[in-house]
Each structure stands twice: as C-alpha cells, then as structure tokens.
Coordinates of C-alpha atoms in Angstrom, one line a residue:
Chain A
X1 CA -0.3 -0.1 -0.3
X2 CA 0.7 3.5 -0.7
X3 CA 2.4 5.5 2.3
X4 CA 0.6 8.8 3.2
X5 CA 2.9 12.2 4.9
X6 CA 1.0 13.9 7.3
X7 CA 1.9 17.4 9.5
X8 CA 1.7 15.9 13.3
X9 CA -0.5 18.1 14.8
X10 CA -2.9 21.3 13.4
X11 CA -4.9 24.6 14.4
X12 CA -8.6 25.3 13.6
X13 CA -10.8 27.9 15.2
X14 CA -14.0 26.4 16.1
X15 CA -16.7 27.6 13.0
X16 CA -13.9 27.2 11.0
X17 CA -13.0 25.0 8.4
X18 CA -10.8 22.6 8.9
X19 CA -8.5 22.0 5.8
X20 CA -5.9 18.3 6.6
X21 CA -3.5 17.5 4.2
X22 CA -2.6 13.9 3.3
X23 CA 0.4 13.7 1.1
X24 CA 0.6 9.9 -0.7
X25 CA 2.7 10.3 -3.9
X26 CA 2.9 6.7 -4.8
X27 CA -0.4 6.1 -4.9
X28 CA -1.5 3.8 -7.5
X29 CA -4.2 3.4 -10.1
X30 CA -6.6 1.3 -8.2
X31 CA -5.8 2.9 -4.9
X32 CA -8.6 3.9 -2.6
X33 CA -8.0 7.2 0.3
X34 CA -9.9 6.5 3.7
X35 CA -10.0 8.6 6.2
X36 CA -10.3 8.1 9.5
X37 CA -10.3 9.6 13.0
X38 CA -9.5 9.0 16.9
X39 CA -11.2 11.1 19.9
X40 CA -9.3 10.8 22.6
X41 CA -10.3 7.7 25.0
X42 CA -12.3 6.2 21.6
X43 CA -12.0 3.6 18.6
X44 CA -11.8 4.9 15.5
X45 CA -14.7 6.6 13.5
X46 CA -14.6 6.0 9.8
X47 CA -15.2 9.9 8.0
X48 CA -14.8 9.3 4.1
X49 CA -13.3 7.8 1.7
X50 CA -12.7 8.9 -2.5
X51 CA -10.8 7.3 -5.7
X52 CA -10.6 9.6 -7.7
X53 CA -14.3 11.8 -8.1
X54 CA -14.0 14.9 -4.6
X55 CA -16.7 13.6 -2.0
X56 CA -19.0 14.5 -0.1
X57 CA -21.1 13.2 3.2
X58 CA -23.0 14.2 6.8
X59 CA -18.7 14.9 8.3
X60 CA -17.3 15.9 5.9
X61 CA -15.4 15.8 2.1
X62 CA -12.8 14.9 0.4
X63 CA -11.3 16.5 -1.9
X64 CA -8.2 14.7 -4.1
X65 CA -5.4 15.8 -6.5
X66 CA -5.8 15.0 -10.2
X67 CA -2.6 13.5 -10.0
X68 CA -4.5 11.7 -6.7
X69 CA -0.6 12.7 -5.0
X70 CA -2.9 14.0 -2.4
X71 CA -6.0 15.4 -0.7
X72 CA -7.3 16.9 1.9
X73 CA -10.2 16.3 4.2
X74 CA -12.0 19.0 4.7
X75 CA -14.5 19.5 7.8
X76 CA -16.7 22.7 6.5
X77 CA -17.0 24.2 10.0
X78 CA -15.1 23.1 13.1
X79 CA -16.8 22.1 16.4
X80 CA -14.5 21.2 19.3
X81 CA -15.9 17.9 19.7
X82 CA -14.0 17.9 16.5
X83 CA -10.7 17.3 18.1
X84 CA -8.9 14.7 17.0
X85 CA -6.5 12.5 15.6
X86 CA -7.4 12.7 12.1
X87 CA -6.1 9.2 9.8
X88 CA -5.0 9.2 6.2
X89 CA -5.0 6.1 5.1
X90 CA -4.2 4.3 0.9
X91 CA -5.6 0.8 0.0
X92 CA -5.7 -0.8 -2.8
X93 CA -8.8 -3.9 -2.6
X94 CA -8.1 -6.8 -3.2
X95 CA -10.2 -9.3 -2.7
X96 CA -12.6 -10.1 0.5
X97 CA -9.9 -10.4 2.4
X98 CA -7.9 -6.7 3.3
X99 CA -6.7 -4.7 5.4
X100 CA -6.1 -1.0 6.8
X101 CA -2.7 -0.4 8.6
X102 CA -3.0 3.4 10.0
X103 CA -0.1 5.6 10.8
X104 CA 0.4 8.4 13.4
X105 CA -2.3 10.8 11.9
X106 CA -3.2 14.5 12.4
X107 CA -4.1 15.7 16.3
X108 CA -6.4 18.3 15.7
X109 CA -7.2 20.9 17.8
X110 CA -10.7 22.8 17.8
X111 CA -10.4 26.5 19.8
X112 CA -12.7 28.3 21.0
Chain B
X1 CA -27.8 -1.6 16.1
X2 CA -25.7 -1.2 19.0
X3 CA -22.4 -1.8 17.3
X4 CA -18.9 -3.4 17.7
X5 CA -19.4 -5.0 21.3
X6 CA -16.4 -5.2 23.2
X7 CA -15.1 -7.0 26.8
X8 CA -14.5 -5.7 29.8
X9 CA -13.9 -1.7 29.0
X10 CA -10.7 -2.5 31.7
X11 CA -8.7 -5.0 32.7
X12 CA -5.9 -5.0 35.5
X13 CA -4.0 -7.7 35.8
X14 CA -0.8 -9.1 37.3
X15 CA 1.9 -10.1 35.6
X16 CA 1.7 -14.6 35.0
X17 CA -1.7 -13.1 34.5
X18 CA -4.3 -15.6 32.2
X19 CA -6.2 -11.8 30.0
X20 CA -9.2 -12.8 27.9
X21 CA -10.7 -9.9 25.7
X22 CA -14.2 -10.3 24.3
X23 CA -15.8 -9.2 21.5
X24 CA -18.8 -8.9 19.6
X25 CA -18.9 -8.1 15.8
X26 CA -21.9 -6.6 15.1
X27 CA -24.5 -8.7 13.2
X28 CA -24.7 -9.3 9.6
X29 CA -19.9 -7.6 9.6
X30 CA -18.2 -11.1 7.8
X31 CA -14.7 -9.3 9.0
X32 CA -13.7 -8.7 12.6
X33 CA -10.4 -7.6 13.6
X34 CA -8.2 -7.0 16.7
X35 CA -5.9 -3.4 17.0
X36 CA -3.3 -3.1 19.9
X37 CA -2.6 0.7 20.2
X38 CA 0.6 2.4 22.4
X39 CA 2.5 5.6 21.8
X40 CA 4.9 4.0 22.1
X41 CA 3.5 2.1 18.3
X42 CA 0.3 3.5 18.0
X43 CA -2.2 1.0 16.1
X44 CA -1.0 -1.4 15.1
X45 CA -3.5 -5.0 13.7
X46 CA -2.0 -7.9 15.5
X47 CA -5.6 -10.7 13.6
X48 CA -8.4 -10.6 10.8
X49 CA -10.8 -13.1 10.9
X50 CA -13.1 -13.7 7.1
X51 CA -15.9 -15.8 8.0
X52 CA -14.4 -16.7 11.4
X53 CA -11.6 -17.7 9.4
X54 CA -8.2 -15.9 10.8
X55 CA -6.9 -14.2 6.8
X56 CA -3.4 -12.8 9.2
X57 CA -1.9 -12.8 11.9
X58 CA 1.3 -11.9 11.2
X59 CA 1.0 -8.8 13.0
X60 CA 0.1 -11.4 16.8
X61 CA 3.3 -10.3 18.6
X62 CA 4.5 -13.7 19.8
X63 CA 2.6 -16.4 20.9
X64 CA 1.2 -15.3 24.9
X65 CA -1.4 -14.3 22.0
X66 CA -4.2 -16.5 19.9
X67 CA -7.0 -15.2 19.1
X68 CA -10.5 -17.0 18.6
X69 CA -13.7 -16.4 16.6
X70 CA -15.8 -19.7 16.9
X71 CA -19.3 -17.7 15.7
X72 CA -20.2 -15.4 13.6
X73 CA -20.7 -13.1 16.1
X74 CA -18.1 -13.8 19.3
X75 CA -14.4 -13.3 19.4
X76 CA -11.5 -13.6 21.7
X77 CA -8.6 -12.4 22.6
X78 CA -5.7 -14.3 25.2
X79 CA -2.9 -13.2 26.4
X80 CA -1.5 -16.5 28.3
X81 CA 1.1 -15.7 29.6
X82 CA 1.2 -12.0 30.9
X83 CA 3.5 -9.7 30.9
X84 CA 3.5 -6.1 31.6
X85 CA 4.6 -4.9 28.3
X86 CA 1.2 -6.6 26.7
X87 CA 0.0 -2.9 28.3
X88 CA -2.6 -1.4 26.4
X89 CA -6.1 -0.6 24.7
X90 CA -7.0 -3.5 22.8
X91 CA -9.4 -2.2 19.6
X92 CA -12.0 -4.7 17.8
X93 CA -13.1 -4.1 14.8
X94 CA -16.3 -5.5 11.9
X95 CA -17.4 -4.6 8.5
X96 CA -19.1 -5.7 6.2
X97 CA -17.8 -7.3 2.7
X98 CA -19.7 -5.9 -0.7
X99 CA -18.4 -6.1 -3.7
X100 CA -17.3 -3.0 -4.0
X101 CA -13.9 -1.5 -2.3
X102 CA -15.3 -1.5 1.3
X103 CA -13.2 -0.6 4.6
X104 CA -16.0 1.1 6.7
X105 CA -14.6 -0.7 9.7
X106 CA -16.7 -0.7 13.5
X107 CA -14.6 0.0 16.0
X108 CA -15.6 -0.8 19.7
X109 CA -14.8 1.4 22.3
X110 CA -11.1 -0.5 23.9
X111 CA -10.6 -2.4 26.2
X112 CA -8.3 -0.9 28.7
X113 CA -5.7 -3.8 29.5
X114 CA -3.4 -3.0 32.6
X115 CA -0.6 -5.7 33.6
X116 CA 1.0 -4.7 36.7

C-alpha cells in the first residue's frame, strides 16, 4: 500500500473550516484514500473515502488532486467535538481479504 | 444496532496471569479485526478474520497471544501469560464486505489493559 504523510498537528478556530492535508505521492491507480478519526479514549471512526472524484458526506468533504498524489479532508465548520487525531490511509482492494494500516495521523485541536 | 461491543472495558491484572478480551461484532458483518494501541507504536493490527477464519495473524506479537472466532457473533483475544509490556488499549472492529471496495470499519470502545 502507498505510504501517506500528514502533518503531526494542526489548530483550527471553532466555526472555521479545518483543512487537513495528506500526501500520497506513490499511490497507484487502484488505491483508495480513506479518512478515519479518533477522538480521545474512543475507537477510530470512519469519515469518508474516495478514489479520484471529490466526495462529500454529512461529516466532511474529500478533495483529491487530479494526479491523486495528495488529498485534503475538509471539515466545513469545525466544532470542539472535532478535536481528534485524523488518519489518512491509502488502501487497495484485494478481494475480500484486506486490512487497514494506520499511521501516526494529524492531531487537530479546535479552539474557541 | 448496538455497534461493536467489547468487554471488559478495563482490565487490571498481574504479570503471569491469563487475560481474555471479548468482542461481539455488528450483526451481519463478516470480517473482524483486533488492533492494539500504545503511545509508542500507535494502532497496530494484530489479526483479522473473514467469515470466522483467521486470514492474517502476522501482527500477533508472539505465541502468548491467541485469537479465536468460534462463530460469527463472538471473538476472543487471549494473552497467556501476560506481561507488563502488553499493557495497551485493545480494539476490536468489524466490517461488512460487499462487492465494492469497502474499508469502512466499525470500532468498539476498546479494552484498556494494565498488566502490573
């Protein structure tokens, strides 16, 4: 699987958009980009995933560059409850047996 | 749906004792994962099952660790004998495998294990 690079930490003011970058320059054509987050003392939570088109759901938007070498997770109106570690994961689909490997992620601190 | 259920929530034991962690996946999910999280090593995948069959146990640290999934609704992770370095949060996750790419894992709340 392609390796990902994320900044170790970021701050965001409450109510503002939080833009979390992820670099995956070695991504291959059949690899998807997944985002999870982990709020303190909880298990990781799925946010969104995409292949090459931008995606949006009730939690966030995912913007993938045209060359697919990087992506940005956007939380449009960050709240204090969005303070968490955000993991960007690149994973290929290999039949029914596959696994997710988590890196170190970005620690997002949302402040008043 | 109650989500992935893990028990116990907290476990404190002495070195050398046997520890059993339990997990009930979401009904209908056919893949189950055990992860371990520590400050030093982050989230590590220990083992995962597909249709109750262990697919990849390469992350299991050593023979003291074993995992079973006797049926689709229950899995255990056992450590025997336990050591202080096993202290960590252990997460169980499940997934429904469909035709399209699906890495949407649902995690339990974890078991905080402390081995004294």
